[in-house]
Coordinates of C-alpha atoms and ligand atoms in Angstrom, one line a residue:
M1323 CA -38.1 -142.4 -3.4
R1324 CA -39.7 -139.0 -4.0
I1325 CA -39.5 -136.0 -1.6
L1326 CA -41.6 -133.1 -1.9
V1327 CA -39.4 -129.9 -0.7
T1328 CA -41.6 -127.4 1.0
G1329 CA -39.4 -123.9 1.2
G1330 CA -36.4 -125.3 -0.5
A1331 CA -35.2 -121.8 -2.6
G1332 CA -34.2 -120.1 1.1
F1333 CA -30.8 -121.0 3.2
I1334 CA -31.6 -124.2 4.4
G1335 CA -34.0 -125.9 2.5
S1336 CA -32.1 -125.2 -0.7
N1337 CA -28.7 -126.5 2.0
F1338 CA -30.8 -129.7 2.2
V1339 CA -32.0 -130.2 -1.6
H1340 CA -28.2 -130.5 -2.0
L1341 CA -26.8 -133.0 0.0
V1342 CA -29.9 -135.1 -0.6
Y1343 CA -28.8 -134.3 -4.3
L1344 CA -25.6 -135.9 -3.7
E1345 CA -26.0 -138.7 -1.7
H1346 CA -29.3 -139.9 -2.9
P1347 CA -28.5 -139.9 -6.9
D1348 CA -32.1 -142.1 -6.9
W1349 CA -34.0 -139.9 -5.1
H1350 CA -36.2 -137.3 -7.3
I1351 CA -37.0 -133.7 -5.8
T1352 CA -39.0 -131.5 -6.0
V1353 CA -39.2 -128.2 -4.3
F1354 CA -42.0 -126.0 -3.6
D1355 CA -42.1 -122.9 -2.6
S1356 CA -43.3 -119.6 -2.9
L1357 CA -40.2 -117.3 -3.8
T1358 CA -40.6 -114.2 -0.7
Y1359 CA -38.0 -111.8 -0.3
A1360 CA -35.5 -115.5 1.0
G1361 CA -36.4 -118.1 -1.5
N1362 CA -33.7 -117.3 -4.2
E1363 CA -34.5 -119.8 -7.3
K1364 CA -30.2 -118.8 -7.5
N1365 CA -29.5 -121.3 -4.2
L1366 CA -30.1 -124.4 -6.4
E1367 CA -28.6 -123.9 -9.4
G1368 CA -27.2 -126.4 -11.4
L1369 CA -28.8 -129.7 -10.5
D1370 CA -30.5 -131.8 -13.4
P1371 CA -34.1 -132.0 -14.9
S1372 CA -34.1 -135.7 -15.2
R1373 CA -33.2 -135.3 -10.7
Y1374 CA -35.0 -132.5 -10.2
K1375 CA -38.0 -130.1 -10.5
F1376 CA -39.2 -126.3 -9.0
I1377 CA -43.1 -125.7 -8.2
K1378 CA -43.5 -121.8 -7.4
G1379 CA -46.8 -122.1 -5.2
D1380 CA -47.7 -121.0 -1.6
I1381 CA -48.4 -124.0 0.8
C1382 CA -51.3 -122.3 1.8
D1383 CA -52.6 -122.5 -2.0
E1384 CA -55.2 -126.0 -1.1
A1385 CA -54.9 -126.8 -4.4
A1386 CA -51.7 -126.7 -4.7
I1387 CA -49.4 -127.6 -2.1
D1388 CA -53.1 -131.2 -2.4
A1389 CA -51.5 -131.4 -5.6
A1390 CA -47.8 -131.0 -5.3
V1391 CA -48.6 -134.2 -2.6
A1392 CA -50.2 -136.5 -4.1
D1393 CA -47.8 -136.8 -6.3
C1394 CA -44.6 -137.4 -3.8
D1395 CA -43.6 -140.1 -1.1
T1396 CA -41.8 -137.7 1.7
V1397 CA -42.9 -134.7 2.5
V1398 CA -39.8 -132.3 4.1
H1399 CA -41.0 -129.2 5.0
F1400 CA -39.4 -126.0 6.1
A1401 CA -41.2 -123.1 4.8
A1402 CA -41.7 -120.3 6.7
E1403 CA -41.4 -117.0 7.6
S1404 CA -37.9 -117.1 9.6
H1405 CA -36.4 -113.7 10.6
V1406 CA -37.9 -112.4 14.1
D1407 CA -38.0 -108.5 13.6
N1408 CA -39.8 -109.1 10.5
S1409 CA -42.4 -111.0 12.9
V1410 CA -42.4 -108.1 15.8
H1411 CA -43.0 -105.4 12.4
T1412 CA -45.5 -107.3 11.1
P1413 CA -46.5 -110.8 11.8
W1414 CA -50.0 -111.4 9.2
P1415 CA -47.2 -113.8 7.1
F1416 CA -46.0 -115.4 9.8
V1417 CA -49.5 -116.4 10.7
N1418 CA -50.8 -118.0 7.1
S1419 CA -47.3 -119.1 6.2
N1420 CA -46.3 -120.7 9.6
I1421 CA -49.8 -121.9 10.8
V1422 CA -52.5 -122.2 8.0
G1423 CA -49.2 -122.8 5.9
T1424 CA -48.7 -125.6 7.5
Y1425 CA -52.3 -127.1 8.4
Q1426 CA -52.6 -127.4 4.5
V1427 CA -49.7 -129.5 4.1
L1428 CA -50.6 -131.1 7.3
E1429 CA -54.3 -132.0 5.4
A1430 CA -52.6 -132.4 2.2
V1431 CA -50.1 -135.7 3.7
R1432 CA -53.5 -136.8 5.3
K1433 CA -55.4 -137.2 2.4
H1434 CA -52.5 -139.1 0.3
N1435 CA -51.0 -140.7 2.9
K1436 CA -47.8 -139.5 3.0
H1437 CA -45.1 -139.3 5.5
L1438 CA -43.6 -136.0 6.3
H1439 CA -40.8 -134.1 8.4
H1440 CA -42.1 -131.0 9.8
I1441 CA -38.9 -128.1 10.3
S1442 CA -38.7 -126.5 13.7
T1443 CA -36.6 -123.8 15.8
D1444 CA -35.5 -124.2 19.6
E1445 CA -37.3 -120.6 19.1
V1446 CA -41.0 -122.5 20.5
F1447 CA -39.3 -123.5 24.2
G1448 CA -38.6 -119.3 24.5
D1449 CA -35.6 -118.9 26.2
L1450 CA -33.0 -119.3 29.2
G1451 CA -31.6 -118.0 31.9
P1452 CA -27.8 -118.4 32.5
N1453 CA -27.3 -121.8 34.2
D1454 CA -30.9 -123.3 33.4
P1455 CA -29.7 -126.7 31.7
K1456 CA -30.8 -127.3 28.3
F1457 CA -33.6 -127.5 25.6
N1458 CA -34.4 -131.1 25.6
E1459 CA -37.7 -132.9 24.1
K1460 CA -38.9 -132.7 26.8
T1461 CA -38.8 -129.0 27.6
P1462 CA -43.1 -127.5 28.0
Y1463 CA -43.5 -124.7 25.1
D1464 CA -42.6 -121.1 25.7
P1465 CA -42.7 -119.2 23.4
S1466 CA -41.7 -115.2 23.2
S1467 CA -42.1 -113.8 19.8
P1468 CA -45.0 -113.7 16.6
Y1469 CA -42.3 -115.9 14.9
S1470 CA -41.8 -118.6 18.3
A1471 CA -45.4 -118.2 18.8
T1472 CA -46.3 -119.8 15.4
K1473 CA -43.7 -122.2 14.6
A1474 CA -44.6 -123.2 18.1
G1475 CA -48.6 -123.6 16.8
S1476 CA -47.5 -125.4 13.4
D1477 CA -45.4 -128.1 15.8
H1478 CA -48.7 -128.2 18.1
L1479 CA -51.1 -128.9 15.2
V1480 CA -48.4 -131.9 13.8
R1481 CA -49.0 -133.2 16.9
A1482 CA -52.4 -133.4 16.8
W1483 CA -52.4 -134.5 13.5
I1484 CA -50.3 -137.4 14.3
R1485 CA -52.4 -138.7 17.7
S1486 CA -55.3 -137.7 16.1
F1487 CA -55.0 -139.0 12.5
G1488 CA -52.3 -141.6 12.5
I1489 CA -50.6 -140.1 10.2
Q1490 CA -46.4 -140.5 9.7
A1491 CA -44.5 -138.1 10.9
T1492 CA -41.8 -136.8 12.4
I1493 CA -40.4 -133.5 14.1
S1494 CA -37.0 -131.8 14.3
N1495 CA -36.5 -128.6 16.2
C1496 CA -32.7 -127.0 15.4
S1497 CA -30.9 -124.0 17.2
N1498 CA -30.1 -121.3 15.5
N1499 CA -27.9 -121.9 11.7
Y1500 CA -25.4 -120.8 10.2
G1501 CA -23.7 -121.0 6.9
P1502 CA -23.1 -119.9 2.3
Y1503 CA -26.9 -118.7 1.3
Q1504 CA -28.0 -117.3 4.5
H1505 CA -30.7 -114.2 3.9
V1506 CA -28.1 -110.6 5.5
E1507 CA -30.7 -109.8 7.6
K1508 CA -29.9 -112.6 9.6
F1509 CA -26.7 -111.9 12.4
I1510 CA -23.8 -113.7 11.4
P1511 CA -24.2 -112.8 7.2
R1512 CA -25.3 -109.1 8.3
Q1513 CA -22.4 -108.6 10.2
I1514 CA -19.4 -110.3 7.6
T1515 CA -21.4 -107.7 4.4
E1516 CA -21.4 -104.9 7.0
I1517 CA -18.1 -105.4 7.8
M1518 CA -17.3 -105.6 4.2
E1519 CA -19.1 -102.3 3.5
G1520 CA -16.9 -100.3 5.2
R1521 CA -19.2 -99.9 8.3
K1522 CA -19.8 -101.5 11.5
P1523 CA -21.3 -105.0 13.0
K1524 CA -24.0 -104.1 14.9
L1525 CA -24.7 -105.9 18.2
Y1526 CA -28.4 -105.1 19.5
G1527 CA -28.4 -104.2 22.9
T1528 CA -25.7 -105.3 25.4
G1529 CA -24.4 -107.8 23.4
E1530 CA -25.4 -110.5 25.6
A1531 CA -28.2 -112.8 24.0
I1532 CA -26.4 -115.9 23.7
R1533 CA -27.1 -118.4 20.4
D1534 CA -26.5 -121.9 19.5
W1535 CA -24.5 -122.0 16.5
I1536 CA -25.3 -125.0 14.5
H1537 CA -24.0 -125.0 10.5
A1538 CA -26.3 -125.1 8.0
E1539 CA -25.0 -128.9 6.5
D1540 CA -25.3 -130.6 10.1
H1541 CA -28.3 -129.3 10.2
S1542 CA -29.1 -130.8 6.9
S1543 CA -27.3 -134.3 7.9
A1544 CA -29.5 -134.3 10.9
I1545 CA -32.7 -133.8 8.6
L1546 CA -31.4 -137.0 6.3
T1547 CA -30.4 -139.1 9.4
I1548 CA -34.2 -138.3 11.2
L1549 CA -35.3 -139.7 6.8
E1550 CA -33.3 -142.9 6.9
K1551 CA -33.5 -143.7 10.2
G1552 CA -36.1 -142.1 13.1
K1553 CA -39.0 -143.5 14.7
I1554 CA -42.3 -142.2 13.7
G1555 CA -44.2 -139.8 15.7
E1556 CA -40.5 -138.2 17.3
T1557 CA -39.2 -135.3 18.2
Y1558 CA -35.8 -134.8 18.3
M1559 CA -33.5 -131.8 18.9
V1560 CA -30.9 -130.7 16.6
G1561 CA -27.6 -128.6 18.2
T1562 CA -23.6 -128.8 17.8
N1563 CA -22.9 -127.3 21.6
G1564 CA -21.9 -124.1 19.7
E1565 CA -23.1 -121.6 22.7
K1566 CA -21.9 -118.2 21.9
S1567 CA -22.8 -114.4 23.1
G1568 CA -23.2 -111.7 20.3
K1569 CA -20.0 -109.8 21.8
E1570 CA -18.2 -113.0 20.9
S1571 CA -19.3 -114.2 18.0
I1572 CA -19.1 -111.1 16.6
A1573 CA -15.7 -110.1 18.4
L1574 CA -14.2 -113.8 16.4
I1575 CA -15.8 -112.3 12.9
L1576 CA -13.9 -108.8 13.2
E1577 CA -10.9 -111.0 14.0
L1578 CA -10.8 -113.2 10.8
M1579 CA -11.7 -109.9 9.0
G1580 CA -8.7 -108.2 10.1
K1581 CA -11.1 -105.5 12.1
P1582 CA -10.1 -104.3 14.8
A1583 CA -11.7 -105.6 18.2
D1584 CA -13.5 -101.7 18.9
F1585 CA -15.1 -102.3 15.7
Y1586 CA -18.4 -102.7 16.4
E1587 CA -21.7 -100.3 17.8
H1588 CA -24.5 -100.8 20.1
V1589 CA -28.7 -100.1 18.2
N1590 CA -31.8 -100.8 19.9
D1591 CA -32.7 -103.9 21.6
R1592 CA -35.0 -106.6 19.7
P1593 CA -38.5 -106.3 22.1
G1594 CA -38.7 -109.0 23.5
H1595 CA -35.5 -109.9 22.7
D1596 CA -34.2 -113.5 24.0
Y1597 CA -31.7 -114.2 26.4
R1598 CA -30.1 -117.7 25.7
Y1599 CA -31.2 -121.0 23.1
A1600 CA -29.1 -124.3 24.1
I1601 CA -29.6 -127.5 22.4
D1602 CA -29.5 -130.6 24.3
G1603 CA -29.2 -132.8 21.3
S1604 CA -27.8 -136.6 22.6
K1605 CA -30.9 -138.6 21.2
I1606 CA -30.9 -137.9 17.6
R1607 CA -26.5 -139.3 18.2
T1608 CA -27.7 -142.0 21.1
E1609 CA -30.5 -143.1 19.3
L1610 CA -30.1 -142.5 15.4
G1611 CA -26.2 -142.3 15.3
W1612 CA -25.8 -138.7 14.5
Q1613 CA -22.2 -136.9 14.4
P1614 CA -22.3 -133.1 13.0
K1615 CA -19.0 -133.0 10.5
Y1616 CA -18.3 -128.5 11.6
T1617 CA -17.4 -128.7 15.0
D1618 CA -15.4 -125.9 15.3
F1619 CA -16.9 -122.3 15.2
R1620 CA -13.7 -120.6 14.1
E1621 CA -13.4 -122.9 10.9
G1622 CA -17.2 -122.8 9.9
L1623 CA -17.4 -118.7 10.4
R1624 CA -14.1 -119.1 8.8
S1625 CA -15.3 -121.0 5.4
T1626 CA -18.6 -118.9 5.8
I1627 CA -17.1 -115.5 5.4
D1628 CA -14.7 -116.7 2.2
W1629 CA -18.3 -117.9 1.2
Y1630 CA -20.0 -114.3 1.5
K1631 CA -16.3 -112.7 0.1
A1632 CA -16.2 -114.9 -3.3
N1633 CA -20.3 -114.7 -3.1
E1634 CA -20.9 -110.8 -3.5
A1635 CA -23.1 -111.6 -7.0
W1636 CA -25.8 -112.9 -4.8
W1637 CA -26.0 -111.1 -2.0
R1638 CA -26.0 -107.9 -3.1
P1639 CA -29.4 -107.6 -4.4
Q1640 CA -30.9 -107.9 -1.0
K1641 CA -28.3 -105.7 0.8
E1642 CA -29.3 -102.4 0.1
A1643 CA -33.7 -103.2 1.3
T1644 CA -32.2 -104.7 4.2
E1645 CA -30.5 -102.2 5.7
A1646 CA -33.5 -99.4 4.9
K1647 CA -35.7 -101.9 6.6
Y1648 CA -33.1 -101.8 10.0
K1649 CA -33.0 -97.8 9.0
E1650 CA -36.7 -97.9 10.5
L1651 CA -36.0 -100.1 13.6
G1652 CA -33.1 -97.5 15.3
R1653 CA -31.2 -101.7 14.1
Ligands
NAD2154 P1 -35.5 -118.8 4.9 O1 -36.3 -118.1 5.4 O2 -34.1 -118.6 4.3 O3 -36.2 -119.6 3.7 C1 -37.5 -120.1 3.8 C2 -38.0 -120.3 2.7 O4 -39.7 -120.9 2.5 C3 -38.0 -119.6 1.7 O5 -37.9 -119.3 0.2 C4 -39.3 -118.8 0.5 O6 -39.6 -118.5 -0.5 C5 -40.3 -120.4 1.5 N1 -41.3 -119.8 1.8 C6 -42.3 -119.0 3.0 N2 -43.3 -118.6 3.1 C7 -44.5 -119.5 2.0 C8 -44.6 -119.2 1.4 N3 -46.5 -119.4 2.0 N4 -45.7 -121.1 0.4 C9 -43.8 -121.3 0.0 N5 -42.5 -121.1 0.0 C10 -42.7 -120.0 1.2 O7 -35.8 -119.2 6.5 P2 -34.5 -120.3 6.6 O8 -33.6 -120.2 7.5 O9 -33.8 -121.6 5.7 O10 -36.1 -121.3 7.9 C11 -36.3 -122.4 6.5 C12 -37.0 -123.4 7.9 O11 -36.3 -123.8 9.1 C13 -38.2 -123.1 8.6 O12 -39.2 -123.9 9.3 C14 -37.7 -122.1 10.0 O13 -38.3 -122.6 10.6 C15 -36.4 -123.3 10.5 N6 -35.5 -122.9 10.9 C16 -34.4 -122.2 10.6 C17 -33.3 -122.2 11.7 C18 -32.8 -121.2 10.6 O14 -31.2 -120.8 12.3 N7 -32.7 -120.1 10.6 C19 -33.1 -122.9 13.2 C20 -34.1 -123.9 13.2 C21 -35.4 -124.1 12.1
DAU2155 O1 -33.4 -120.4 17.3 C1 -32.9 -120.4 15.6 C2 -33.5 -120.0 15.1 O2 -32.2 -119.5 14.9 C3 -34.4 -119.8 14.1 O3 -35.6 -120.2 14.5 C4 -35.4 -118.1 12.6 O4 -35.5 -118.6 11.9 C5 -33.7 -118.2 12.8 O5 -34.0 -116.5 12.4 C6 -33.2 -117.7 14.7 O6 -33.2 -116.5 15.2 P1 -32.3 -115.8 15.8 O7 -33.3 -114.3 15.9 O8 -31.6 -116.1 16.9 O9 -31.3 -115.1 14.6 P2 -31.2 -113.7 14.5 O10 -29.9 -113.6 13.2 O11 -32.4 -112.5 13.8 O12 -30.2 -112.6 15.4 C7 -29.0 -113.5 16.4 C8 -28.6 -113.2 17.3 O13 -27.9 -111.7 17.1 C9 -29.9 -112.7 18.4 O14 -29.6 -112.4 19.8 C10 -30.1 -111.1 17.7 C11 -28.8 -111.1 17.5 N1 -28.9 -109.5 16.6 C12 -29.3 -109.4 15.2 C13 -29.1 -109.1 13.9 C14 -29.8 -108.9 12.8 C15 -27.4 -108.7 16.7 O15 -27.4 -109.4 18.2 N2 -27.7 -107.9 16.0 C16 -27.9 -107.8 14.2 O16 -27.3 -107.2 13.5

């Protein structure tokens, strides 16, 4: 098996590459990544070049992605602009990478008759009220931000290529990931590293927005399960019943890092901020037998905090520029 992983130098993509490397010593992995501010080749250190290759390339570059797809059996497509705040500030890279880039991946997959798994997000369904049922595979699309609208667009393209051209593809929509190697722009690493810097964590608005947290290793194992057992043409929701409000998550981080419970501040809210995401992940469990490993958020957070404490050299180069961007936004 020759597997091509687009966006494999990012947070979840690199986690997935390490899982495949461990679980499938007979597979050859090629990472295709343009190394945006969010990509980091250090995430892929230690892989044996006889089993792994890195291609620096942009999925919007038709010839480059065509050649890479021609040379593999399966594509797992992670590459995307991923941060909502950036999309509200500057939407074009999201339209380009998430929609145009996915189009180029699909055309290459169609031309060379390859298998594709497309990585998507629960944000494509919009947000939920406090008592609404969780998202499932039949929930209508209703995206709110330029990020989620472009991810929704990419899902629609994949579905259209399955139906109109008969490409062999599956899709997964996962909830909020956390764990090692996540960029410090995202909620959990931002708060951990703010505390390490002696500053207060920052809660958008009232801090009541709810996210459904899943450890990136569980997301990766779910994707691998779909590759091994998923049914072509199907969509799978991925989540681990990890709903927590911003306030609850901050309280846990403060406690685990030995800080007083009131050591945080409220900052400007995100425009169009989605209130609640929650995933009904029963299909992948019942139909494919997938089970998560990290069922205790507290323990997952503790090990993530330990990782950021032990790996300052990894996140330090991103921190100053990230906080300068937030300062500009009053967040
Ligand atoms: P990330 O921002 O950490 O990584 C994205 C990677 O894609 C980077 O390595 C970047 O260099 C690469 N990339 C971006 N544009 C590219 C382009 N045009 N060509 C080639 N490479 C490009 O993102 P992440 O959090 O690891 O998310 C990965 C995927 O998972 C995305 O598709 C995202 O929508 C999806 N997802 C993320 C979450 C989450 O909580 N982070 C949850 C569900 C789904
Ligand atoms: O749901 C899956 C999505 O989760 C993925 O598709 C996205 O790629 C990923 O970035 C993430 O999107 P969110 O917008 O939910 O994640 P973020 O880490 O930006 O914010 C999580 C919550 O925390 C959200 O309610 C906003 C809030 N927040 C965020 C930051 C950065 C704060 O309160 N303070 C902060 O400093």
